[in-house]
JSON list of C-alpha atoms in Angstrom, two decimals:
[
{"chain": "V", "resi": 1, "resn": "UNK", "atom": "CA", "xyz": [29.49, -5.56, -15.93]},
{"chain": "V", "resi": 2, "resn": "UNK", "atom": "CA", "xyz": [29.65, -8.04, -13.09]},
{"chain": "V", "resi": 3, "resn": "UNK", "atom": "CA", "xyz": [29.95, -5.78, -10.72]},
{"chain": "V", "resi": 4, "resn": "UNK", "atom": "CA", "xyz": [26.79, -4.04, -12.05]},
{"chain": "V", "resi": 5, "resn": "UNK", "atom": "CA", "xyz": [24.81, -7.22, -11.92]},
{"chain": "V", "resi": 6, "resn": "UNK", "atom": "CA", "xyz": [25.32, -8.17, -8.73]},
{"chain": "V", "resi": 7, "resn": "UNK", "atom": "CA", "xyz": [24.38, -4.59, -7.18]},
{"chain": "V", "resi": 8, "resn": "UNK", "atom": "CA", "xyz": [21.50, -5.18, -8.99]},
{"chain": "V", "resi": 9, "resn": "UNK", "atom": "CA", "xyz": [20.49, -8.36, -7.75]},
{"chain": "V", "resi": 10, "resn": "UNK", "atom": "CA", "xyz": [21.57, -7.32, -4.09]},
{"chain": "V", "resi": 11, "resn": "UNK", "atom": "CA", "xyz": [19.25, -4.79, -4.52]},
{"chain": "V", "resi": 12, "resn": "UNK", "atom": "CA", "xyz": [16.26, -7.06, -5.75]},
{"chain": "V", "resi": 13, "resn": "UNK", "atom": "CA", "xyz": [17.22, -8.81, -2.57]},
{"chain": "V", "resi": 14, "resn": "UNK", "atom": "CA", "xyz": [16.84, -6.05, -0.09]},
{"chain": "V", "resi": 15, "resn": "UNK", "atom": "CA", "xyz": [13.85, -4.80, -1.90]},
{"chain": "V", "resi": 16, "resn": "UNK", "atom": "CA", "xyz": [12.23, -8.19, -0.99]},
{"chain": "V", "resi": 17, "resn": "UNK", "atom": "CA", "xyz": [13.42, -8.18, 2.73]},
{"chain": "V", "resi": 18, "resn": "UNK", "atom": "CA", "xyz": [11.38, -4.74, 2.38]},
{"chain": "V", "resi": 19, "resn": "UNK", "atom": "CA", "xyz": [8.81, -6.23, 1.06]},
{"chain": "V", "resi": 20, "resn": "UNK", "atom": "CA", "xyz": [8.47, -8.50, 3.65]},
{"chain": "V", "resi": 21, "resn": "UNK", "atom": "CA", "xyz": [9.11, -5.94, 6.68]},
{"chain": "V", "resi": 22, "resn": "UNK", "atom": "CA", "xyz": [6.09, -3.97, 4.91]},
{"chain": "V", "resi": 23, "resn": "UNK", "atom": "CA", "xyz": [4.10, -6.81, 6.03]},
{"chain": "V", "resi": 24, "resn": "UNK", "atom": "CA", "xyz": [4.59, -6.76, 9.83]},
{"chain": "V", "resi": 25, "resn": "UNK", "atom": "CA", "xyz": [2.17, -4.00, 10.88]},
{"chain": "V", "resi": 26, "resn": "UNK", "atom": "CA", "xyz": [-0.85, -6.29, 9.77]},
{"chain": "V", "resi": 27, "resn": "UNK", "atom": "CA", "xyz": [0.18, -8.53, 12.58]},
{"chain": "V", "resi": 28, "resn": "UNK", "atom": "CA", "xyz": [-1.91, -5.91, 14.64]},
{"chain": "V", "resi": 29, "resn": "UNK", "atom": "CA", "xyz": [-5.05, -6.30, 12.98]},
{"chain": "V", "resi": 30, "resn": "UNK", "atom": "CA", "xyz": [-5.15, -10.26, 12.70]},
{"chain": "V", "resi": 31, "resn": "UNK", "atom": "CA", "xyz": [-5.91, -12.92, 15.55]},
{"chain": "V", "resi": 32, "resn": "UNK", "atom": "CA", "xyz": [-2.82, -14.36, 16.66]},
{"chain": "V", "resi": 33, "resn": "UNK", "atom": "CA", "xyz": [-3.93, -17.55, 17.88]},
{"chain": "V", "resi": 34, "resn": "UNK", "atom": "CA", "xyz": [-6.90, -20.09, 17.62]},
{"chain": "V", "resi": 35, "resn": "UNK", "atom": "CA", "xyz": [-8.10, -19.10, 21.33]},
{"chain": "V", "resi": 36, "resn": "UNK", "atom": "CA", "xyz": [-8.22, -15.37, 19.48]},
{"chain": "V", "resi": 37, "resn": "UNK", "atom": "CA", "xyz": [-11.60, -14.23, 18.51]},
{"chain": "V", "resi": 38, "resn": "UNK", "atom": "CA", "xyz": [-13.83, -10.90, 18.01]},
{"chain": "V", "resi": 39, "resn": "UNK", "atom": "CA", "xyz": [-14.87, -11.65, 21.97]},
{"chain": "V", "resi": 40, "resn": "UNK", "atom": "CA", "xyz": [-11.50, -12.93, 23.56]},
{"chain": "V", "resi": 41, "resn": "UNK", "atom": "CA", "xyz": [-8.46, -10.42, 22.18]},
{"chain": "V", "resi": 42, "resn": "UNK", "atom": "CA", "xyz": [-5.29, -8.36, 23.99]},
{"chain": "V", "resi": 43, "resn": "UNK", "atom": "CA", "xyz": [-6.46, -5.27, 22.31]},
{"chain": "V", "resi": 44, "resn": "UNK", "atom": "CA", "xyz": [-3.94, -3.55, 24.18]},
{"chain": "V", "resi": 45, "resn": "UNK", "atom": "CA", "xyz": [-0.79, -5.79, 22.87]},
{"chain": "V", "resi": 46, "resn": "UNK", "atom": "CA", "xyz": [-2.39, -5.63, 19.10]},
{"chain": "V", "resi": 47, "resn": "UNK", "atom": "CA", "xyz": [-2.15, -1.80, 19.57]},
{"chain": "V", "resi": 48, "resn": "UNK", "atom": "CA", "xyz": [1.38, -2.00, 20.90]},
{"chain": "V", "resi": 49, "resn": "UNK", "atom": "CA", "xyz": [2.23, -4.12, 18.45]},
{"chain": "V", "resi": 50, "resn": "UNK", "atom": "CA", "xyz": [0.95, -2.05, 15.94]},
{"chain": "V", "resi": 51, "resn": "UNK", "atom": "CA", "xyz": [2.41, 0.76, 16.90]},
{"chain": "V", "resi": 52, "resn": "UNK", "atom": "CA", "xyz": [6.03, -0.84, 17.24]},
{"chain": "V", "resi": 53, "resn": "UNK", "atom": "CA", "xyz": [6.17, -2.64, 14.01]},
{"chain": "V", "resi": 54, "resn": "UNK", "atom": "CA", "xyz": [4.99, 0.30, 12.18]},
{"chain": "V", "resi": 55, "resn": "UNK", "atom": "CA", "xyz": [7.49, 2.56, 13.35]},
{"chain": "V", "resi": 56, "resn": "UNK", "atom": "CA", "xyz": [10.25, -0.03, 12.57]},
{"chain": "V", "resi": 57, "resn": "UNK", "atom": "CA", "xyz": [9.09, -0.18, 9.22]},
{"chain": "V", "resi": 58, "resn": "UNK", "atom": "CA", "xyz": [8.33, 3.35, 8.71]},
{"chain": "V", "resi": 59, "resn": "UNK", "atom": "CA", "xyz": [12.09, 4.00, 9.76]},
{"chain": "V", "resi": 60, "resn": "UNK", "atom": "CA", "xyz": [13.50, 1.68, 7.07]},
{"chain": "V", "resi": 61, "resn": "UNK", "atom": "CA", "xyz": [11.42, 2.58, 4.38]},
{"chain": "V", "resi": 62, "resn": "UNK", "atom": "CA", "xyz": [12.41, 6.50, 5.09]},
{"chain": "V", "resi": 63, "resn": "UNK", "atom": "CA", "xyz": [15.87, 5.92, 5.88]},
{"chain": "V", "resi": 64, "resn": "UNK", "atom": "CA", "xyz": [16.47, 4.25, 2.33]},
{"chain": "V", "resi": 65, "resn": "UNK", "atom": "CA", "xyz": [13.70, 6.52, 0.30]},
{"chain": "V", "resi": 66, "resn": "UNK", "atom": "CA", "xyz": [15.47, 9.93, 1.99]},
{"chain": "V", "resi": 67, "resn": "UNK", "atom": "CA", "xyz": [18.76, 8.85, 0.30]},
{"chain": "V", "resi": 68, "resn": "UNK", "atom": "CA", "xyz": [17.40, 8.94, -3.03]},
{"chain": "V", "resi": 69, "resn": "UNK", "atom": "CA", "xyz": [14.74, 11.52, -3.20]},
{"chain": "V", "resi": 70, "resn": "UNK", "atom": "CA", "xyz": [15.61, 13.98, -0.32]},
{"chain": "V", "resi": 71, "resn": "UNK", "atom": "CA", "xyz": [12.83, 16.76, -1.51]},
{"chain": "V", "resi": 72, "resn": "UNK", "atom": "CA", "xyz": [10.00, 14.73, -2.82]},
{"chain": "V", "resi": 73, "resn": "UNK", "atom": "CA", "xyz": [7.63, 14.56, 0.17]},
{"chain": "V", "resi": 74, "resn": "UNK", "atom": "CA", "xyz": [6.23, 17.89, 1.43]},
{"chain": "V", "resi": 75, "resn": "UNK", "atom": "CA", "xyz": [3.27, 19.54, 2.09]},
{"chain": "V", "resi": 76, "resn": "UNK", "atom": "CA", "xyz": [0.29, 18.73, 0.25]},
{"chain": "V", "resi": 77, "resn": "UNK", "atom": "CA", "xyz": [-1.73, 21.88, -1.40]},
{"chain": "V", "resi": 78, "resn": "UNK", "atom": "CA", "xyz": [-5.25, 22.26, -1.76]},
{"chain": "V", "resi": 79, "resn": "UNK", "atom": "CA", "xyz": [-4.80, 21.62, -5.78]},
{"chain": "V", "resi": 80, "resn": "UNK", "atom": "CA", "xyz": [-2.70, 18.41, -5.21]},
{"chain": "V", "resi": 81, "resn": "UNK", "atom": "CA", "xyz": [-5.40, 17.30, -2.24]},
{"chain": "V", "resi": 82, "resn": "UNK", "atom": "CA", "xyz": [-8.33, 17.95, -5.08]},
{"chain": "V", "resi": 83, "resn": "UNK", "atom": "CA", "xyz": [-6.33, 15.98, -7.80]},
{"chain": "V", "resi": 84, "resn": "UNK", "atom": "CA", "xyz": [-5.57, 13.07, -5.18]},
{"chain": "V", "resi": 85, "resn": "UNK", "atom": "CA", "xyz": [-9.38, 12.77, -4.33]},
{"chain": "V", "resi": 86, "resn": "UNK", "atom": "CA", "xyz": [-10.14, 13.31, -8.47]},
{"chain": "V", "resi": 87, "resn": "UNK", "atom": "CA", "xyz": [-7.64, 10.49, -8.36]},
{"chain": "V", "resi": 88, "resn": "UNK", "atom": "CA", "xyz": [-9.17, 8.33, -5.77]},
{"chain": "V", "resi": 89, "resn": "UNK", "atom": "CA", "xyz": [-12.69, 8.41, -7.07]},
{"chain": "V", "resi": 90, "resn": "UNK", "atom": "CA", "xyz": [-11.33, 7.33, -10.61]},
{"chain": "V", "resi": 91, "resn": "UNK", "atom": "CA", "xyz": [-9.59, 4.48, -8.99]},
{"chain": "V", "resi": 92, "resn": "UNK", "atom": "CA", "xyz": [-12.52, 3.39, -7.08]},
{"chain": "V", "resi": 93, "resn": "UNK", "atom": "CA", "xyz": [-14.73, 3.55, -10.28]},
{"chain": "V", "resi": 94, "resn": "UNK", "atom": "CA", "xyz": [-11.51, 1.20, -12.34]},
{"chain": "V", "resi": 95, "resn": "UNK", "atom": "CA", "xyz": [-12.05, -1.02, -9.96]},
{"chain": "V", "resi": 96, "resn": "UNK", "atom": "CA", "xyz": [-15.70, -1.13, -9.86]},
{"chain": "V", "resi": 97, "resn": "UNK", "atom": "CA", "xyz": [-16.02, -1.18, -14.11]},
{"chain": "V", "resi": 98, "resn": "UNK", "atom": "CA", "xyz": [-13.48, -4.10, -14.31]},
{"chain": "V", "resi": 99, "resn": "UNK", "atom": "CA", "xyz": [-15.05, -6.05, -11.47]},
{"chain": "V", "resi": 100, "resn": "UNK", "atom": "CA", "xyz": [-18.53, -5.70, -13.15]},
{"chain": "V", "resi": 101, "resn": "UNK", "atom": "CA", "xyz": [-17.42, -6.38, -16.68]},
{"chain": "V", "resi": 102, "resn": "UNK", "atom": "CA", "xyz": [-15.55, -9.62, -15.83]},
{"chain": "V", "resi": 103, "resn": "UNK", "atom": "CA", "xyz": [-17.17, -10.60, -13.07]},
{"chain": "V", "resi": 104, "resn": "UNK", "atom": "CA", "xyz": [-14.39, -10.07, -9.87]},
{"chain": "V", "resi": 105, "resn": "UNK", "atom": "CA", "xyz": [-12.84, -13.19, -8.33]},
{"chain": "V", "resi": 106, "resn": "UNK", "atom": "CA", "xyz": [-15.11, -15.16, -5.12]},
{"chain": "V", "resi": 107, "resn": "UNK", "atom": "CA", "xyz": [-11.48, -14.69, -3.29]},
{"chain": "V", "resi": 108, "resn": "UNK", "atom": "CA", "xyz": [-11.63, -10.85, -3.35]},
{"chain": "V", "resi": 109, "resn": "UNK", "atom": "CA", "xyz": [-15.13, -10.93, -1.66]},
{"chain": "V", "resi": 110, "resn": "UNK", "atom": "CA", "xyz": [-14.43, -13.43, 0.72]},
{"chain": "V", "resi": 111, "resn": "UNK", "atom": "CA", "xyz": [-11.43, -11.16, 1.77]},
{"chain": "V", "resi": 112, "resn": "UNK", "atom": "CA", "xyz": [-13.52, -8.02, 2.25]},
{"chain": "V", "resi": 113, "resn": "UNK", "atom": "CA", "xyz": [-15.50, -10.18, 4.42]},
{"chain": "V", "resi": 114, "resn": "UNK", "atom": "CA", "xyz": [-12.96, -10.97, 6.04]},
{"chain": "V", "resi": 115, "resn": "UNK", "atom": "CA", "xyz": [-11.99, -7.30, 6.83]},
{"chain": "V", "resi": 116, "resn": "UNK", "atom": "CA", "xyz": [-15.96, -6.02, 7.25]},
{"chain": "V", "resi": 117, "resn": "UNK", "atom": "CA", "xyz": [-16.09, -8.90, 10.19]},
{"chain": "V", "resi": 118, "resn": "UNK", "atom": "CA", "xyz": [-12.68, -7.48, 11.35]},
{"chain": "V", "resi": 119, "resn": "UNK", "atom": "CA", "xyz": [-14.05, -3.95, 11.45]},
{"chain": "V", "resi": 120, "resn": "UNK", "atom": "CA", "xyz": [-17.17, -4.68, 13.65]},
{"chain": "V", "resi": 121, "resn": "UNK", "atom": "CA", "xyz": [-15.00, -6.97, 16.22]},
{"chain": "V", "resi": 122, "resn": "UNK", "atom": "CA", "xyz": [-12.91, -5.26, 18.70]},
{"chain": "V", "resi": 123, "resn": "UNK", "atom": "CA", "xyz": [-9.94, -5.19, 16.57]},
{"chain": "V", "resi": 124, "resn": "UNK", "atom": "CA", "xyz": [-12.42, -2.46, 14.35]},
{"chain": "V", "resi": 125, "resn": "UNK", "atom": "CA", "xyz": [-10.31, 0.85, 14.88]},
{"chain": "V", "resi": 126, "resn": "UNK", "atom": "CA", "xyz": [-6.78, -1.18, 14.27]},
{"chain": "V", "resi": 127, "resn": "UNK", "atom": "CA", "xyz": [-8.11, -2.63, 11.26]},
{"chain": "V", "resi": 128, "resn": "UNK", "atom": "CA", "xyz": [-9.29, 0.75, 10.49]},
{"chain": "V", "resi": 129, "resn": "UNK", "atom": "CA", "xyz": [-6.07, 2.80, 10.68]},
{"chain": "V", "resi": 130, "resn": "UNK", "atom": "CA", "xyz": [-3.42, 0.05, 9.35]},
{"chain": "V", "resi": 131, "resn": "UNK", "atom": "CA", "xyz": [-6.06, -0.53, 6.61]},
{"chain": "V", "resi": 132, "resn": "UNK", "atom": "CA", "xyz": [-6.62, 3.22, 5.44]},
{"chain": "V", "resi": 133, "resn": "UNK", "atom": "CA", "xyz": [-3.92, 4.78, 6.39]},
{"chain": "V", "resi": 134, "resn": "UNK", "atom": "CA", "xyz": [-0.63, 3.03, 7.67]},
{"chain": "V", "resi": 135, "resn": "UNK", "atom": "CA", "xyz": [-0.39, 0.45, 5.01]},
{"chain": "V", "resi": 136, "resn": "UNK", "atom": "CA", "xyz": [-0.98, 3.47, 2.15]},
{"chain": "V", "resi": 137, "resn": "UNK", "atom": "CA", "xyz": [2.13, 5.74, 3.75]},
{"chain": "V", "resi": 138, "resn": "UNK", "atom": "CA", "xyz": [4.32, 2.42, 4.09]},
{"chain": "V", "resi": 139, "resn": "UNK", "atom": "CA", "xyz": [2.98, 0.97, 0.77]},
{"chain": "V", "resi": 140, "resn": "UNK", "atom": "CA", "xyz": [3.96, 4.55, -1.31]},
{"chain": "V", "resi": 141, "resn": "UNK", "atom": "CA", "xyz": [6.90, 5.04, -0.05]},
{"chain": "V", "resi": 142, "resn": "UNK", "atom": "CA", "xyz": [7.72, 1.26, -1.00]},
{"chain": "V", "resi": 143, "resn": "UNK", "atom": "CA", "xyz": [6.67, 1.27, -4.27]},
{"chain": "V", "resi": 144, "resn": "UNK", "atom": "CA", "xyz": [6.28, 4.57, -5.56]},
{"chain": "V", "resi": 145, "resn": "UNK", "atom": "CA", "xyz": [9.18, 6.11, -3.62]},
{"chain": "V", "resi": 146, "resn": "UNK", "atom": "CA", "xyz": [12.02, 3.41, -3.84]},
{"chain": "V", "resi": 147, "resn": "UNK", "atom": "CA", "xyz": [10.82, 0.61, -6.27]},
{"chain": "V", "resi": 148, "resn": "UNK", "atom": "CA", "xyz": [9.86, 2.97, -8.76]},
{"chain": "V", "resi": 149, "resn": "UNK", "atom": "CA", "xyz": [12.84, 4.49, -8.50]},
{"chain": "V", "resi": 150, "resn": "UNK", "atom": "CA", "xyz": [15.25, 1.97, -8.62]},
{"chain": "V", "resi": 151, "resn": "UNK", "atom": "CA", "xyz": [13.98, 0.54, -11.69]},
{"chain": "V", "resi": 152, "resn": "UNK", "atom": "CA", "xyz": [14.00, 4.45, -13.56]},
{"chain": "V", "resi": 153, "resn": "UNK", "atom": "CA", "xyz": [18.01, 4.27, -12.77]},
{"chain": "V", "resi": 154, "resn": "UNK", "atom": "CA", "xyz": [17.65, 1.27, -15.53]},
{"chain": "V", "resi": 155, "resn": "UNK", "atom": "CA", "xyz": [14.68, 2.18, -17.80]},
{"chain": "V", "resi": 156, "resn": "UNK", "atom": "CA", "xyz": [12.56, 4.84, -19.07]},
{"chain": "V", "resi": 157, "resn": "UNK", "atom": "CA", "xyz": [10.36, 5.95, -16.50]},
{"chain": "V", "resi": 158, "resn": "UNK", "atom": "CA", "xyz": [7.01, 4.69, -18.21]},
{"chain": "V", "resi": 159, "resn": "UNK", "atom": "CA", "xyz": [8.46, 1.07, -18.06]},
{"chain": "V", "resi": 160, "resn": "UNK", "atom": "CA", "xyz": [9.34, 1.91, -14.51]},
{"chain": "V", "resi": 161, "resn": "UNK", "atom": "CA", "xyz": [6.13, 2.41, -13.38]},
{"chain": "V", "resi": 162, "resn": "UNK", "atom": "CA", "xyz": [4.95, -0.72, -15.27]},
{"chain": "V", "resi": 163, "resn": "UNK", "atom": "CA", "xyz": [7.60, -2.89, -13.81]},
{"chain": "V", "resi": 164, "resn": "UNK", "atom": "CA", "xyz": [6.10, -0.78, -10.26]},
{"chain": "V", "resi": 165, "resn": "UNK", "atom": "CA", "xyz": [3.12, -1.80, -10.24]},
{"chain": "V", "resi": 166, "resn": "UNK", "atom": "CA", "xyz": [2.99, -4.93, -11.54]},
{"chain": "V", "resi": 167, "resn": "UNK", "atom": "CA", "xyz": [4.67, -5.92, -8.78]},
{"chain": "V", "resi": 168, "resn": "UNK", "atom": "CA", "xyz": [2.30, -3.73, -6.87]},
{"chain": "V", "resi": 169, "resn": "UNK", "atom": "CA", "xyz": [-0.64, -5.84, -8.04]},
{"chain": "V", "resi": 170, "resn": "UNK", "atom": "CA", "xyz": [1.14, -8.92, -7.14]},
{"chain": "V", "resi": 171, "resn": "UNK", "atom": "CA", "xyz": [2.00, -8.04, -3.82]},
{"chain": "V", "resi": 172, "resn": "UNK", "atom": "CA", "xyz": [-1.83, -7.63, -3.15]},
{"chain": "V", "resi": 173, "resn": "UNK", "atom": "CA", "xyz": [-2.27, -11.13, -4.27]},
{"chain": "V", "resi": 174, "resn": "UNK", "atom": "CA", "xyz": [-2.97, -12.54, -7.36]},
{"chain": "V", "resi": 175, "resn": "UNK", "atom": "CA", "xyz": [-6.67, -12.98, -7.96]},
{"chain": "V", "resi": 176, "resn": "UNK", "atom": "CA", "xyz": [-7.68, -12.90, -11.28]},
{"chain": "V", "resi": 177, "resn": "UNK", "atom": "CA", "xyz": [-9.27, -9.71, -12.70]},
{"chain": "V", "resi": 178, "resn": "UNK", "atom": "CA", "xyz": [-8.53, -8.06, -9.28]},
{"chain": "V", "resi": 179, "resn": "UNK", "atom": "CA", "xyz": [-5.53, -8.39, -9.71]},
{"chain": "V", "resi": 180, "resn": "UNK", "atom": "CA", "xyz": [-6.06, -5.94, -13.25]},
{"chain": "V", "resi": 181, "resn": "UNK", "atom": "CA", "xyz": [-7.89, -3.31, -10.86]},
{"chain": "V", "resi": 182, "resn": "UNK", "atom": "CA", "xyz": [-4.93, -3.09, -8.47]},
{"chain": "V", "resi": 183, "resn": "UNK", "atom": "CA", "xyz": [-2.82, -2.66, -11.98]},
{"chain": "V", "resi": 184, "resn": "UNK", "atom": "CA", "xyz": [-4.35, 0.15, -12.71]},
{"chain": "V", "resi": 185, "resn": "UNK", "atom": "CA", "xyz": [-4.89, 1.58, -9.59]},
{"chain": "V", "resi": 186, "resn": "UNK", "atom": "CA", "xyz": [-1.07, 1.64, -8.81]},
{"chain": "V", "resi": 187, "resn": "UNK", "atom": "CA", "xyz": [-0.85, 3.32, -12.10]},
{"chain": "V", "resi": 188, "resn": "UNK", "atom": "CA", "xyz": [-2.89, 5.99, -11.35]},
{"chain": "V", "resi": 189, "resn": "UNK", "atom": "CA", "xyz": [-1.00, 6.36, -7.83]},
{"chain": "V", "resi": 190, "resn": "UNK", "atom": "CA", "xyz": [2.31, 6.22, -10.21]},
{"chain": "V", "resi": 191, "resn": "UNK", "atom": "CA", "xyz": [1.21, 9.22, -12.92]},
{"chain": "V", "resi": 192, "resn": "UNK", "atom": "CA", "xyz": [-0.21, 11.76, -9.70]},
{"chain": "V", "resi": 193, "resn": "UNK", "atom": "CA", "xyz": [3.20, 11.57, -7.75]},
{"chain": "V", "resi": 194, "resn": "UNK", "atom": "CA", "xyz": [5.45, 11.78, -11.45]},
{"chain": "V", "resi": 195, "resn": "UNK", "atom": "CA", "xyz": [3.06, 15.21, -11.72]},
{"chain": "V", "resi": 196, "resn": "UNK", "atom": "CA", "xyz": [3.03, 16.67, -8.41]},
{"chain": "V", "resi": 197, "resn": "UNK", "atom": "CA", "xyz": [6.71, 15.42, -7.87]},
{"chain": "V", "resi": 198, "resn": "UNK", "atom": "CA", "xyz": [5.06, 15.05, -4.15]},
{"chain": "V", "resi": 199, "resn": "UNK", "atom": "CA", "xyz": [4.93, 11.53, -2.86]},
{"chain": "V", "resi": 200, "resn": "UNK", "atom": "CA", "xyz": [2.78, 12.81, -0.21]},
{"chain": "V", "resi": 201, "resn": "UNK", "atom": "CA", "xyz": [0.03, 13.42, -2.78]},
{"chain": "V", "resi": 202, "resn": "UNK", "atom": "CA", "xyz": [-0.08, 9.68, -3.79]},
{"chain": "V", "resi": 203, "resn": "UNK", "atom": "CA", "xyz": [-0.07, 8.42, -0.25]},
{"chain": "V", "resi": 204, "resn": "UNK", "atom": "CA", "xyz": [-2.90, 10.88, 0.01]},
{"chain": "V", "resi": 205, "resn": "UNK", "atom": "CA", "xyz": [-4.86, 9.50, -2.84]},
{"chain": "V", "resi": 206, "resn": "UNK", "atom": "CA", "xyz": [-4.16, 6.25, -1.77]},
{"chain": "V", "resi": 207, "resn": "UNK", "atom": "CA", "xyz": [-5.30, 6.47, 1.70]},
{"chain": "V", "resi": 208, "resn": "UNK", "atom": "CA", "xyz": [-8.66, 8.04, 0.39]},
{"chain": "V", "resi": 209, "resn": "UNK", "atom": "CA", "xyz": [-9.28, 5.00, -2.11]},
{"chain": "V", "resi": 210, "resn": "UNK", "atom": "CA", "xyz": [-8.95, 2.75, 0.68]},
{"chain": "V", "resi": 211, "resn": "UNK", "atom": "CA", "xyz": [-11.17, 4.65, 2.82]},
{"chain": "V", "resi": 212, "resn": "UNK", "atom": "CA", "xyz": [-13.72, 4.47, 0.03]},
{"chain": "V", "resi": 213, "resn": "UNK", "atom": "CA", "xyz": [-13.38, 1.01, -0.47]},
{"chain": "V", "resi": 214, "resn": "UNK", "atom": "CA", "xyz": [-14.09, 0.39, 2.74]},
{"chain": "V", "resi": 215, "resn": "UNK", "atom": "CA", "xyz": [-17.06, 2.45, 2.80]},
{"chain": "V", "resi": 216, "resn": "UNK", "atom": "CA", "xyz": [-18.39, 0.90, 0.19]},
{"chain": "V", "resi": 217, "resn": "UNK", "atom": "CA", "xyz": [-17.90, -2.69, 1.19]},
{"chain": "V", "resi": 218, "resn": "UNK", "atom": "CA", "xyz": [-19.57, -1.23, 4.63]},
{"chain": "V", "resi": 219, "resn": "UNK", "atom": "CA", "xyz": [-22.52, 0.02, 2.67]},
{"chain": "V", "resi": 220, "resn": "UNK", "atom": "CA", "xyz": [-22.54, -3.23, 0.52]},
{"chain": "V", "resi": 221, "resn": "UNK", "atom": "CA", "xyz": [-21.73, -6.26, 2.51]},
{"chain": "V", "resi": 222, "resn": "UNK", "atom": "CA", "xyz": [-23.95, -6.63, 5.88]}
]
């Protein structure tokens, strides 16, 4: 029983040193010092550094989720690629219905402000990619891939994906209703890779909800 207890706390413990690796490739879309701005940036060290940390974390993340699930990410069909966009758009409209009924948090806007102003300053195609489609493949295979299942090793796989994604939603922040949308958002990611038993489909769905979200926040906030 002991022995049980502490594997299981060792492996809280290296899921949060994950957790915290997941985190590094943003360091290529932010401004690393006060004399950093959307007219004075090292474009090319953001890139590099983009490009390193991501790898880094890409290779822990795979190394550990291989172990476990060694035939759960292949090629996407062209029925898994139209649920993943069915899947996107629903996730989108969550979102959207929640924020409108309750009336979305002043933090989450000033955030995608944040990320519109980073989009139209030379940092624009960085934010772009780790945004849309870097953090989506490292955040899937975090929490879909090995959170998710860690925790079924312990409980049903329903509770699982609850325990998932509410730390899923907390990792985003905690904002208030937001916070609700990201809930169910991971939830949706959750049920489309337990059907397709493809993670590649969620990271797919994923990506194209960020995309959309950012589209619409382009469309939106000028």
């Amino acid at each position: 029983m002991l022995t049980k207890g502490f594997n299981f706390l060792m492996h809280l413990f290296i899921g949060f040193l994950l957790l915290f690796l997941m985190q590094l490739p943003v360091l290529g879309d932010i401004y690393w010092s006060d004399s950093e701005n959307s007219h004075n940036v090292n474009i090319w060290g953001h890139w590099l550094a983009l490009i390193g940390l991501t790898m880094l974390t890409f290779w822990a993340l795979w190394s550990i989720y291989r172990k476990h699930h060694p035939a759960d990410l292949h090629i996407i069909t062209w029925r898994q690629l139209a649920l993943a966009l069915g899947t996107a758009v629903l996730s989108v409209l969550a979102q959207m219905l929640i924020s409108t009924i309750f009336a979305g948090g002043a933090s989450t806007e000033d955030q995608n402000y944040e990320i519109i102003n980073l989009i139209h300053s030379r940092l624009g195609l960085i934010t772009l990619i780790s945004a849309n489609i870097i953090s989506p493949v490292l955040e899937e295979l975090f929490f879909r891939g090995i959170v998710q299942g860690f925790f079924n090793r312990y409980v049903n796989i329903w509770i699982a994906v609850i325990i998932t994604n509410i730390c899923f939603a907390f990792a985003h922040g905690y904002s208030g209703v937001n916070t609700v949308g990201i809930f169910i958002t991971g939830c949706l990611f959750s049920a489309i890779y337990l059907k397709t038993k493809n993670l590649g489909t969620s990271m797919f769905a994923h990506s194209a909800t960020n995309w959309l979200v950012t589209l619409i926040n382009l469309l939106l906030l000028k």
